[in-house]
Coordinates of C-alpha atoms in Angstrom, one line a residue:
M8 CA 9.5 -33.4 -5.0
R9 CA 11.1 -31.1 -2.8
T10 CA 15.1 -30.1 -4.0
A11 CA 16.9 -29.2 -0.4
R12 CA 19.3 -26.9 -0.9
A13 CA 22.4 -26.7 0.5
A14 CA 23.0 -24.7 4.2
L15 CA 24.4 -21.4 2.4
V16 CA 24.9 -18.7 5.2
V17 CA 26.6 -15.2 3.9
P18 CA 27.4 -13.8 7.5
L19 CA 26.7 -10.6 6.2
L20 CA 26.3 -9.1 9.2
L21 CA 23.2 -7.0 8.2
A22 CA 20.5 -7.9 10.9
A23 CA 23.7 -6.4 13.4
A24 CA 24.0 -3.4 11.1
A25 CA 20.4 -2.2 11.0
C26 CA 21.0 -1.3 14.4
S27 CA 23.9 -1.1 15.0
D28 CA 26.1 2.4 15.6
D29 CA 29.0 0.5 13.7
P30 CA 29.5 2.1 10.3
A31 CA 31.8 -0.4 8.8
P32 CA 29.3 -3.6 8.0
A33 CA 31.5 -6.6 7.3
A34 CA 32.2 -7.9 3.7
A35 CA 30.9 -11.4 2.6
P36 CA 33.2 -13.9 1.9
P37 CA 33.1 -16.4 -1.2
L38 CA 30.1 -18.1 -1.8
P39 CA 30.8 -21.8 -0.6
S40 CA 29.7 -24.6 -3.4
V41 CA 25.7 -26.2 -3.7
S42 CA 26.8 -29.7 -4.9
A43 CA 26.1 -31.1 -2.0
P44 CA 23.0 -30.2 -0.5
P45 CA 22.2 -31.9 2.9
S46 CA 18.8 -33.7 4.1
P47 CA 15.8 -31.3 4.8
S48 CA 15.5 -33.0 8.0
A49 CA 18.9 -32.5 8.9
A50 CA 18.4 -28.9 10.7
T51 CA 21.6 -26.7 11.6
G52 CA 20.3 -24.4 14.0
D53 CA 20.9 -21.9 11.7
P54 CA 17.6 -20.5 10.5
V55 CA 18.4 -19.2 7.1
A56 CA 20.3 -22.4 6.1
D57 CA 17.3 -24.4 7.9
A58 CA 15.3 -22.6 5.3
L59 CA 17.0 -22.6 2.7
A60 CA 17.2 -26.4 2.7
R61 CA 13.4 -26.9 2.6
M62 CA 13.0 -24.5 -0.1
S63 CA 12.7 -26.0 -4.3
D64 CA 13.4 -23.7 -7.1
A65 CA 10.2 -22.2 -7.4
D66 CA 10.2 -21.4 -4.0
L67 CA 13.7 -19.5 -4.4
A68 CA 12.2 -17.7 -6.9
G69 CA 9.0 -16.5 -5.3
Q70 CA 11.5 -16.1 -2.3
V71 CA 12.9 -12.9 -4.5
L72 CA 9.6 -11.6 -5.4
M73 CA 8.0 -8.1 -4.0
P74 CA 4.9 -7.6 -5.9
Y75 CA 1.7 -5.1 -4.5
A76 CA -1.6 -6.6 -4.4
Y77 CA -4.9 -5.4 -4.4
G78 CA -7.5 -5.2 -1.3
S79 CA -7.2 -3.7 2.2
A80 CA -7.6 -6.8 4.1
A81 CA -5.1 -10.0 3.5
T82 CA -7.9 -12.8 3.0
S83 CA -11.2 -10.8 2.4
V84 CA -11.5 -8.4 -0.3
D85 CA -14.3 -7.1 -2.8
K86 CA -14.8 -7.6 -6.5
T87 CA -12.7 -4.9 -7.9
S88 CA -9.6 -6.0 -5.9
A89 CA -10.2 -9.8 -6.9
A90 CA -10.3 -8.8 -10.3
G91 CA -6.6 -7.1 -9.9
N92 CA -5.5 -10.1 -8.4
Q93 CA -6.6 -12.3 -10.9
G94 CA -5.4 -10.3 -13.4
L95 CA -1.9 -9.7 -11.4
A96 CA -1.1 -13.7 -10.1
G97 CA -4.6 -15.1 -10.7
V98 CA -5.5 -15.4 -7.3
N99 CA -8.4 -13.6 -5.4
T100 CA -6.5 -12.4 -2.0
P101 CA -3.4 -11.2 -1.0
A102 CA -3.0 -14.2 1.2
E103 CA -3.9 -16.6 -1.6
M104 CA -0.8 -14.8 -3.8
I105 CA 1.7 -15.1 -0.9
A106 CA 0.9 -18.9 -0.5
K107 CA 0.4 -19.4 -4.2
F108 CA 4.5 -17.8 -4.9
H109 CA 5.9 -18.1 -1.7
L110 CA 6.7 -14.5 -1.6
G111 CA 9.7 -13.4 -0.2
G112 CA 7.9 -10.0 0.3
L113 CA 5.0 -7.7 -0.9
I114 CA 5.1 -3.3 -1.1
L115 CA 2.1 -1.6 0.1
V116 CA 0.7 1.0 -2.1
S117 CA -1.5 4.1 -3.0
F118 CA -2.3 6.0 -5.9
T119 CA -2.9 9.9 -5.4
A120 CA -2.9 12.8 -8.3
Q121 CA -0.3 14.4 -6.7
D122 CA 2.3 11.9 -6.3
P123 CA 5.0 11.8 -8.8
T124 CA 5.5 7.8 -8.8
G125 CA 1.8 7.5 -8.9
T126 CA 1.7 5.8 -12.4
T127 CA 3.3 2.8 -10.7
N128 CA 0.8 2.4 -8.1
P129 CA -2.5 1.3 -9.4
T130 CA -4.3 1.0 -6.1
T131 CA -4.6 1.7 -3.3
N132 CA -4.2 -1.2 0.0
V133 CA -3.6 1.4 2.8
E134 CA -5.9 3.3 4.9
N135 CA -5.2 4.1 8.0
P136 CA -2.8 2.8 10.8
K137 CA -5.1 -0.4 12.5
Q138 CA -6.4 -1.2 8.5
V139 CA -2.6 -1.3 7.9
R140 CA -1.3 -3.7 11.1
A141 CA -4.2 -6.1 10.4
L142 CA -3.5 -6.4 6.5
T143 CA 0.6 -6.7 7.7
D144 CA -0.5 -9.4 10.5
G145 CA -2.8 -11.2 7.6
L146 CA 0.3 -11.1 5.6
Q147 CA 2.6 -12.6 7.6
A148 CA 0.3 -15.5 8.8
A149 CA 0.0 -16.0 5.1
A150 CA 3.8 -16.2 4.9
A151 CA 4.5 -18.5 7.9
R152 CA 2.5 -21.0 6.1
T153 CA 5.1 -21.3 2.9
P154 CA 8.4 -23.7 2.7
G155 CA 10.9 -22.2 5.1
G156 CA 8.1 -20.0 7.1
A157 CA 10.5 -17.0 6.3
P158 CA 8.3 -13.7 7.2
L159 CA 7.8 -11.3 4.6
M160 CA 9.7 -8.1 3.7
I161 CA 7.1 -5.9 4.1
G162 CA 7.8 -2.5 2.3
I163 CA 6.2 1.1 1.9
D164 CA 7.5 4.1 0.1
Q165 CA 6.9 6.2 3.2
E166 CA 9.3 9.4 2.3
Y167 CA 7.1 11.9 3.7
G168 CA 6.6 14.7 1.5
V169 CA 5.0 14.1 -1.6
V170 CA 5.3 10.5 -1.8
T171 CA 3.9 9.2 1.6
R172 CA 1.6 6.3 1.0
V173 CA -0.1 6.3 4.7
T174 CA -1.0 9.9 5.2
N175 CA -4.4 9.2 7.8
G176 CA -3.4 9.2 11.5
V177 CA 0.5 9.1 11.2
T178 CA 2.9 11.5 12.2
M179 CA 3.8 13.3 8.6
L180 CA 7.4 14.3 8.9
P181 CA 8.2 17.0 6.7
S182 CA 10.1 16.7 3.6
A183 CA 13.7 15.6 3.0
M184 CA 14.5 19.5 1.6
A185 CA 13.0 20.4 4.5
A186 CA 15.1 18.8 6.6
G187 CA 17.9 19.8 4.3
A188 CA 17.1 23.4 4.6
A189 CA 17.3 22.6 8.6
A190 CA 20.6 21.5 8.2
Q191 CA 20.5 19.7 11.4
P192 CA 21.1 15.7 11.1
K193 CA 20.5 15.5 15.1
L194 CA 16.7 16.8 14.0
T195 CA 16.2 14.6 11.3
E196 CA 17.5 11.5 13.1
N197 CA 15.1 11.7 16.1
A198 CA 12.1 12.4 13.8
W199 CA 12.9 9.5 11.4
R200 CA 13.1 7.1 14.8
A201 CA 9.4 8.7 15.6
A202 CA 9.1 7.9 11.9
G203 CA 10.1 4.3 12.3
E204 CA 8.4 3.3 15.5
E205 CA 5.4 4.5 13.8
L206 CA 5.9 1.9 10.7
A207 CA 6.9 -0.8 13.1
A208 CA 3.9 -0.6 14.8
M209 CA 2.2 -0.8 11.4
G210 CA 4.1 -4.2 10.5
V211 CA 6.0 -2.3 8.2
T212 CA 9.7 -4.3 8.1
V213 CA 11.1 -1.9 4.8
D214 CA 10.9 1.3 4.1
F215 CA 12.1 2.7 0.9
A216 CA 13.5 5.7 2.2
P217 CA 15.5 8.2 2.2
V218 CA 16.1 9.2 -1.1
A219 CA 19.8 9.3 -1.6
D220 CA 19.4 11.3 -4.8
T221 CA 21.6 14.7 -5.0
L222 CA 19.0 17.4 -6.7
G223 CA 20.8 18.7 -9.7
P224 CA 18.8 20.9 -12.3
P225 CA 15.5 22.4 -11.2
D226 CA 13.2 20.6 -14.0
N227 CA 14.1 17.4 -12.2
T228 CA 10.6 17.2 -10.4
V229 CA 10.2 13.6 -10.2
I230 CA 13.0 13.6 -7.1
G231 CA 12.6 17.5 -6.7
S232 CA 11.5 17.7 -2.8
R233 CA 12.1 14.1 -2.1
A234 CA 16.0 15.1 -2.1
Y235 CA 17.8 16.6 0.5
G236 CA 19.3 19.3 -1.6
S237 CA 21.8 20.1 -4.2
D238 CA 25.1 19.6 -1.6
A239 CA 26.5 16.2 -1.7
E240 CA 28.2 16.2 1.7
A241 CA 25.5 17.8 3.0
N242 CA 22.9 15.4 2.0
A243 CA 25.2 12.6 3.1
A244 CA 24.8 13.9 7.1
Q245 CA 21.2 13.9 6.2
V246 CA 21.1 10.7 5.1
S247 CA 22.9 9.0 7.9
A248 CA 21.1 10.4 10.2
A249 CA 17.6 9.6 8.4
V250 CA 19.2 5.6 8.6
R251 CA 20.2 5.5 11.7
G252 CA 16.6 7.1 13.2
L253 CA 14.3 4.8 10.9
Q254 CA 16.8 1.5 11.7
G255 CA 17.1 2.5 15.1
A256 CA 13.2 1.6 15.4
G257 CA 13.6 -1.3 14.3
V258 CA 12.6 -0.7 10.3
V259 CA 15.2 -1.3 7.4
A260 CA 16.2 2.0 6.0
G261 CA 16.3 1.4 1.7
L262 CA 18.4 4.3 0.2
K263 CA 17.6 5.2 -3.5
H264 CA 17.7 5.3 -6.4
F265 CA 21.1 4.1 -6.8
P266 CA 23.5 5.3 -8.2
G267 CA 21.5 8.7 -8.5
H268 CA 18.4 9.9 -10.1
G269 CA 18.8 13.4 -9.2
H270 CA 21.0 15.3 -12.0
T271 CA 18.2 14.3 -14.8
S272 CA 15.2 15.8 -15.8
G273 CA 13.6 13.2 -17.2
D274 CA 11.5 10.5 -15.3
S275 CA 12.1 6.7 -15.1
H276 CA 8.6 6.6 -14.4
D277 CA 7.8 6.9 -18.5
S278 CA 11.1 6.7 -20.0
L279 CA 14.8 5.8 -19.5
P280 CA 16.5 9.1 -18.2
V281 CA 20.3 9.7 -19.6
V282 CA 22.4 11.2 -16.5
T283 CA 25.1 12.7 -19.1
Q284 CA 27.6 13.6 -16.0
S285 CA 31.3 12.0 -16.4
R286 CA 32.6 9.5 -13.9
A287 CA 34.6 11.9 -11.6
D288 CA 31.1 14.3 -11.3
W289 CA 29.3 10.9 -10.4
E290 CA 31.6 10.3 -7.6
T291 CA 31.3 14.0 -5.9
Q292 CA 28.1 14.8 -7.1
D293 CA 26.1 11.6 -6.5
L294 CA 28.2 9.1 -5.0
P295 CA 28.3 10.6 -1.4
P296 CA 25.1 10.2 0.3
F297 CA 24.9 6.5 -0.6
R298 CA 28.2 6.0 0.5
S299 CA 27.2 7.3 3.9
G300 CA 24.2 5.6 4.0
V301 CA 26.2 2.1 3.2
E302 CA 28.1 2.9 5.8
S303 CA 25.9 3.7 8.3
G304 CA 24.2 0.2 8.2
A305 CA 21.6 0.6 5.0
G306 CA 20.4 -2.8 5.2
V307 CA 18.4 -2.2 1.4
V308 CA 19.8 -0.4 -1.8
M309 CA 17.0 0.2 -4.4
S310 CA 18.7 0.6 -7.4
G311 CA 16.9 3.1 -10.4
H312 CA 16.4 2.3 -14.0
L313 CA 18.6 5.3 -15.0
D314 CA 21.1 4.9 -18.3
V315 CA 24.0 6.6 -16.2
Q316 CA 26.9 7.4 -19.1
G317 CA 29.7 7.7 -16.9
L318 CA 29.4 4.2 -15.3
D319 CA 27.9 1.9 -17.9
K320 CA 26.3 3.6 -20.9
G321 CA 23.2 2.4 -22.5
V322 CA 22.6 -0.1 -19.9
P323 CA 19.7 0.5 -17.5
A324 CA 21.6 1.1 -14.0
T325 CA 18.9 -1.7 -12.5
F326 CA 20.4 -4.6 -15.2
S327 CA 23.8 -3.4 -15.2
H328 CA 26.6 -5.7 -13.9
K329 CA 29.0 -2.4 -13.6
V330 CA 26.8 -0.5 -11.4
M331 CA 24.8 -3.2 -9.2
T332 CA 27.7 -5.2 -8.7
E333 CA 31.0 -3.6 -9.0
E334 CA 30.3 -0.6 -7.7
L335 CA 27.3 -1.1 -5.3
R336 CA 29.1 -4.8 -4.1
G337 CA 32.6 -3.9 -5.0
R338 CA 33.5 -0.2 -4.3
L339 CA 30.8 0.2 -1.6
K340 CA 31.3 -3.0 0.3
F341 CA 27.6 -3.0 0.3
T342 CA 26.6 -6.4 1.8
G343 CA 23.0 -6.2 2.3
V344 CA 20.0 -6.3 -0.1
A345 CA 19.7 -4.7 -3.2
V346 CA 16.1 -4.2 -4.4
T347 CA 15.3 -3.0 -7.9
D348 CA 12.8 0.0 -8.8
A349 CA 9.4 -0.7 -10.1
M350 CA 9.8 -3.8 -12.5
N351 CA 6.3 -2.5 -14.0
M352 CA 8.1 1.0 -14.6
P353 CA 8.7 1.6 -18.7
P354 CA 12.6 0.7 -18.5
A355 CA 12.2 -2.3 -17.0
M356 CA 9.8 -3.4 -19.2
K357 CA 12.1 -3.4 -22.2
W358 CA 11.8 -6.9 -21.9
P359 CA 9.1 -9.9 -20.9
P360 CA 8.9 -10.4 -17.4
G361 CA 10.9 -13.6 -17.1
E362 CA 14.0 -12.6 -18.9
A363 CA 13.9 -8.7 -17.2
A364 CA 14.2 -10.7 -14.2
V365 CA 17.0 -13.0 -15.0
R366 CA 18.8 -9.9 -16.1
A367 CA 18.3 -8.0 -13.2
L368 CA 19.3 -11.1 -11.0
N369 CA 22.2 -11.4 -13.0
A370 CA 22.9 -7.9 -13.0
G371 CA 23.6 -8.1 -8.9
N372 CA 19.8 -7.2 -7.6
D373 CA 18.6 -9.8 -4.7
M374 CA 14.6 -8.9 -5.1
L375 CA 12.5 -7.6 -7.5
L376 CA 10.5 -5.0 -6.9
M377 CA 6.6 -4.8 -8.8
P378 CA 6.8 -7.2 -11.5
P379 CA 4.3 -7.0 -13.8
D380 CA 3.2 -10.9 -14.0
I381 CA 4.2 -12.4 -11.0
A382 CA 3.8 -15.8 -13.1
A383 CA 5.9 -15.0 -15.5
A384 CA 8.7 -13.4 -13.7
R385 CA 8.7 -16.7 -11.4
D386 CA 9.0 -19.1 -14.2
G387 CA 11.4 -17.2 -16.1
I388 CA 13.9 -17.6 -13.1
V389 CA 13.2 -21.2 -12.8
A390 CA 13.7 -21.5 -16.5
G391 CA 16.8 -19.8 -16.3
L392 CA 18.3 -22.2 -13.6
K393 CA 17.4 -24.9 -16.2
D394 CA 19.1 -23.6 -19.3
G395 CA 21.9 -22.1 -17.4
S396 CA 21.0 -18.3 -17.8
L397 CA 20.9 -17.8 -14.5
K398 CA 23.7 -19.6 -11.7
R399 CA 21.9 -21.2 -9.1
E400 CA 24.7 -19.8 -6.8
R401 CA 23.4 -16.3 -7.9
L402 CA 19.5 -17.2 -6.6
V403 CA 20.9 -18.6 -3.6
E404 CA 23.1 -15.9 -3.0
A405 CA 20.1 -13.1 -3.2
V406 CA 17.8 -15.6 -1.2
T407 CA 20.6 -15.7 1.6
R408 CA 20.6 -12.0 1.7
I409 CA 16.8 -11.9 1.9
L410 CA 16.4 -14.6 4.6
T411 CA 19.4 -12.8 6.4
L412 CA 17.7 -9.5 6.6
K413 CA 14.5 -11.0 7.8
L414 CA 15.4 -14.1 10.2
R415 CA 18.7 -12.6 11.6
R416 CA 17.4 -9.2 13.2
P417 CA 17.5 -8.7 16.8
A418 CA 14.2 -9.6 17.9
R419 CA 12.6 -6.9 19.4
S420 CA 9.1 -6.0 20.9
R421 CA 6.8 -4.4 18.2
P422 CA 5.4 -0.8 19.5
D423 CA 0.9 -0.8 19.8
V424 CA -0.7 0.9 17.0
A425 CA -2.0 3.1 19.3
T426 CA 1.7 4.6 19.3
V427 CA 0.9 6.5 15.9
G428 CA 0.3 9.7 15.4
S429 CA 1.0 10.5 19.2
P430 CA 1.9 14.0 20.9
A431 CA 5.3 12.3 21.2
H432 CA 5.9 11.5 18.1
A433 CA 4.9 15.4 16.8
A434 CA 6.8 16.3 19.3
A435 CA 10.1 14.9 18.5
V436 CA 9.0 15.7 14.7
A437 CA 8.3 19.8 15.2
P438 CA 11.7 20.7 15.9
L439 CA 12.6 19.7 12.1
A440 CA 9.7 21.0 10.7
A441 CA 10.2 24.3 12.5
A442 CA 14.1 24.5 12.1
A443 CA 13.2 24.3 7.7
V444 CA 11.2 27.3 7.6
T445 CA 13.2 29.8 5.1
V446 CA 12.4 33.4 4.8
L447 CA 14.1 34.1 1.4
R448 CA 13.0 37.6 0.6
G449 CA 10.8 39.9 3.5
S450 CA 11.3 40.8 7.2
C451 CA 12.7 38.2 9.5
A452 CA 11.3 39.6 13.1
G453 CA 8.5 40.3 14.5
P454 CA 5.1 39.8 12.8
L455 CA 5.3 39.5 9.1
L456 CA 1.7 40.9 8.3
T457 CA -0.8 43.3 10.3
G458 CA -4.4 43.2 10.6
P459 CA -6.4 40.1 9.1
V460 CA -5.5 37.7 6.5
S461 CA -6.7 35.3 3.8
V462 CA -5.7 32.6 2.8
S463 CA -5.9 31.5 -1.0
A464 CA -4.6 28.4 -3.0
D465 CA -5.5 26.1 -5.7
G466 CA -8.5 23.4 -5.0
V467 CA -6.2 20.6 -4.6
R468 CA -4.5 22.1 -2.0
E469 CA -8.1 22.9 0.1
T470 CA -6.5 20.2 3.0
A471 CA -3.2 22.4 3.3
K472 CA -5.2 26.0 3.4
Q473 CA -7.2 24.7 6.0
T474 CA -4.7 23.3 8.0
L475 CA -2.7 26.9 7.6
V476 CA -6.0 28.9 8.6
K477 CA -6.6 26.8 12.2
E478 CA -2.3 27.4 12.6
L479 CA -2.7 31.0 12.1
Q480 CA -5.5 31.4 14.2
A481 CA -4.1 29.3 16.9
A482 CA -0.9 31.7 16.4
G483 CA -3.2 34.5 17.2
V484 CA -3.3 36.2 13.6
K485 CA -7.0 36.9 12.2
V486 CA -8.0 35.3 9.3
Q487 CA -10.8 36.1 7.2
P488 CA -12.2 34.1 4.0
S489 CA -11.2 37.3 1.6
G490 CA -10.5 41.0 2.0
G491 CA -7.6 40.2 4.1
S492 CA -3.6 40.5 3.3
V493 CA -3.8 37.6 1.1
I494 CA -1.3 34.4 2.0
R495 CA -1.0 32.5 -1.2
L496 CA 0.0 28.5 -0.8
V497 CA 1.8 27.0 -4.0
G498 CA 2.8 23.2 -3.8
Y499 CA 3.9 20.1 -6.4
G500 CA 3.6 20.3 -9.8
D501 CA 2.7 24.3 -9.8
K502 CA 3.6 26.9 -12.3
P503 CA 3.8 30.5 -12.6
A504 CA 0.1 31.0 -13.5
D505 CA -0.9 29.6 -10.2
L506 CA 0.5 32.2 -8.0
D507 CA -1.6 35.2 -6.9
A508 CA 0.0 38.4 -8.0
T509 CA -1.8 40.4 -5.0
A510 CA -0.5 37.9 -2.6
A511 CA 1.7 39.9 0.2
V512 CA 3.2 36.2 0.9
T513 CA 3.5 33.3 -0.9
I514 CA 4.4 30.0 0.6
A515 CA 6.5 27.3 -1.7
M516 CA 5.3 23.8 -0.2
D517 CA 8.0 22.1 -2.1
T518 CA 10.6 23.3 -4.0
P519 CA 11.5 26.7 -3.6
H520 CA 12.3 27.5 -7.5
L521 CA 8.3 28.9 -8.0
L522 CA 9.6 31.6 -5.8
A523 CA 11.3 33.5 -8.3
S524 CA 8.8 33.9 -10.2
S525 CA 6.6 35.8 -7.4
T526 CA 6.5 39.2 -7.1
S527 CA 5.4 38.9 -3.4
K528 CA 6.8 41.3 -0.4
T529 CA 7.5 38.3 1.0
L530 CA 8.4 34.7 0.3
I531 CA 8.5 31.7 2.5
A532 CA 9.5 28.1 1.7
T533 CA 8.2 25.3 4.4
Y534 CA 9.2 22.9 1.5
S535 CA 6.2 20.5 2.7
S536 CA 2.7 20.7 3.3
S537 CA 2.5 18.8 6.7
R538 CA 0.5 20.3 9.6
L539 CA 4.0 20.5 11.4
S540 CA 5.2 22.5 8.7
L541 CA 2.6 24.9 7.7
A542 CA 2.1 25.2 11.9
A543 CA 5.9 26.5 11.9
A544 CA 4.9 29.0 9.2
A545 CA 2.3 30.2 11.0
R546 CA 4.4 30.8 14.0
V547 CA 6.8 32.6 11.5
I548 CA 4.1 34.3 10.2
A549 CA 2.7 35.7 13.2
G550 CA 6.1 36.5 14.8
R551 CA 6.3 34.1 17.1
A552 CA 8.9 31.8 15.9
K553 CA 12.2 33.2 13.7
P554 CA 12.7 31.7 10.4
T555 CA 16.2 29.5 10.9
G556 CA 16.3 27.7 7.5
R557 CA 18.3 27.9 4.4
S558 CA 17.3 26.9 1.2
P559 CA 19.3 23.6 0.1
V560 CA 19.2 24.4 -3.6
S561 CA 19.7 27.7 -5.6
V562 CA 16.5 29.8 -6.7
T563 CA 17.6 32.5 -9.4
G564 CA 17.6 36.0 -8.1
L565 CA 17.0 35.1 -4.3
P566 CA 19.4 34.5 -1.9
A567 CA 19.5 30.9 0.1
T568 CA 18.1 33.1 3.0
A569 CA 17.1 36.8 3.8
C570 CA 17.4 36.5 7.3
A571 CA 21.3 37.2 8.9
A572 CA 22.8 34.0 11.0

């Protein structure tokens, strides 16, 4: 028999904050009692309360889960994908997964070798905008048939730069670090509004971006160019701009990785990184971008699997009540949905899935991302309700926040999928890519090379190489396969051995730290391998544009820019 739930409504004002210019979301009052549930048939007219009233304990547990699924369609998958879904959830298709567990969300995933987050994404279920739109439509149709009928939160890690799930057919923004180099938040906002319109057209409701981490040591490669830079206050302005742009287009922004993954050289995809900063240093170096993102109305904050010793030594932040409740809720007054980082990462798999789920909820998280065993996570939550290790009020509070985010957002028409990758969006993003191009050594005016050029790169960068060739040609530069002045491309994961001592120009398409080891006469940073970033670099090389970017991180032996203001 289905157990009725009280009509609990936490007035988060989250939906309004998601699309409002008001930077001060209201704090939630204390939760009311749950001791006297109404009849399920006693509709209140409030969609959140009515949905809650139709949910059993198992339904509530399903609402706080956001797994991934195998297969590029909701109801029809190949044998390999069916086997993957059987192992993960005991079903064949994504739609069956939603029906079985009454899920609150699902994340779209992809695996590429050149992705620092690839180990948590064992499959790819996104191919192109039309396919993603059809997939999300099918997922939402399945969700509409679950108790309460609430839509799914459909999430994605579409950060742009090295972590980008949908790459085919979309307008690629430059990386966050490129925006930091441009240092023009309005350009960032315009670019992210275009990105948000494309995500909305594909049916995505939550983007786990922007990255609000402030970058510390150069060997922090897991964050690297995903961060706006090393200056917390400058990053704060960029994060606010990205939130405004993304949510202005109707897609919820998800700040990550709270309380900050930038000041560690460890990778939470492998082990538990230790952040040794004092609390005072954390407050000045890591907190400002998260504060600004929350004040700008970000609807989601993602926790990090991090041992932040200045806040709660020895306890991963995802499982820390001090971090996720006292700091995020109490200090920052965040009233939206707190989502864990992937629960299939090693720091979260210290405990069985059911116990980890209860621990994460008790810490203050509302939604559990990518549990390694969906049934075990769901059953652990239900068992926690029965044995008292998880209070029903805490679970209902979490589900109330999730439903508020999904059901109280202002209605808006979804853009046509044909707008994805449109010339208008390219025009909105191009100024940001152009403003980012930085010359760290060499001339700042006129053609940077004379005569024919040849472009070289490691084999994994063949796409970027061919893109630069085309853009150089479009800018009037003669390009030949060999024998010209060499332009060397380097990017994420490259080492000094990947440099070319004969290159006249070296272009860094990721963090610029590798340029410190280059002997090239001219050193350029685009921070990104997007077409628009490489087109901007080509115009600088051809003398058709001036490089105005400044490196947002310090590079040993090099200035932030070789070009005077």
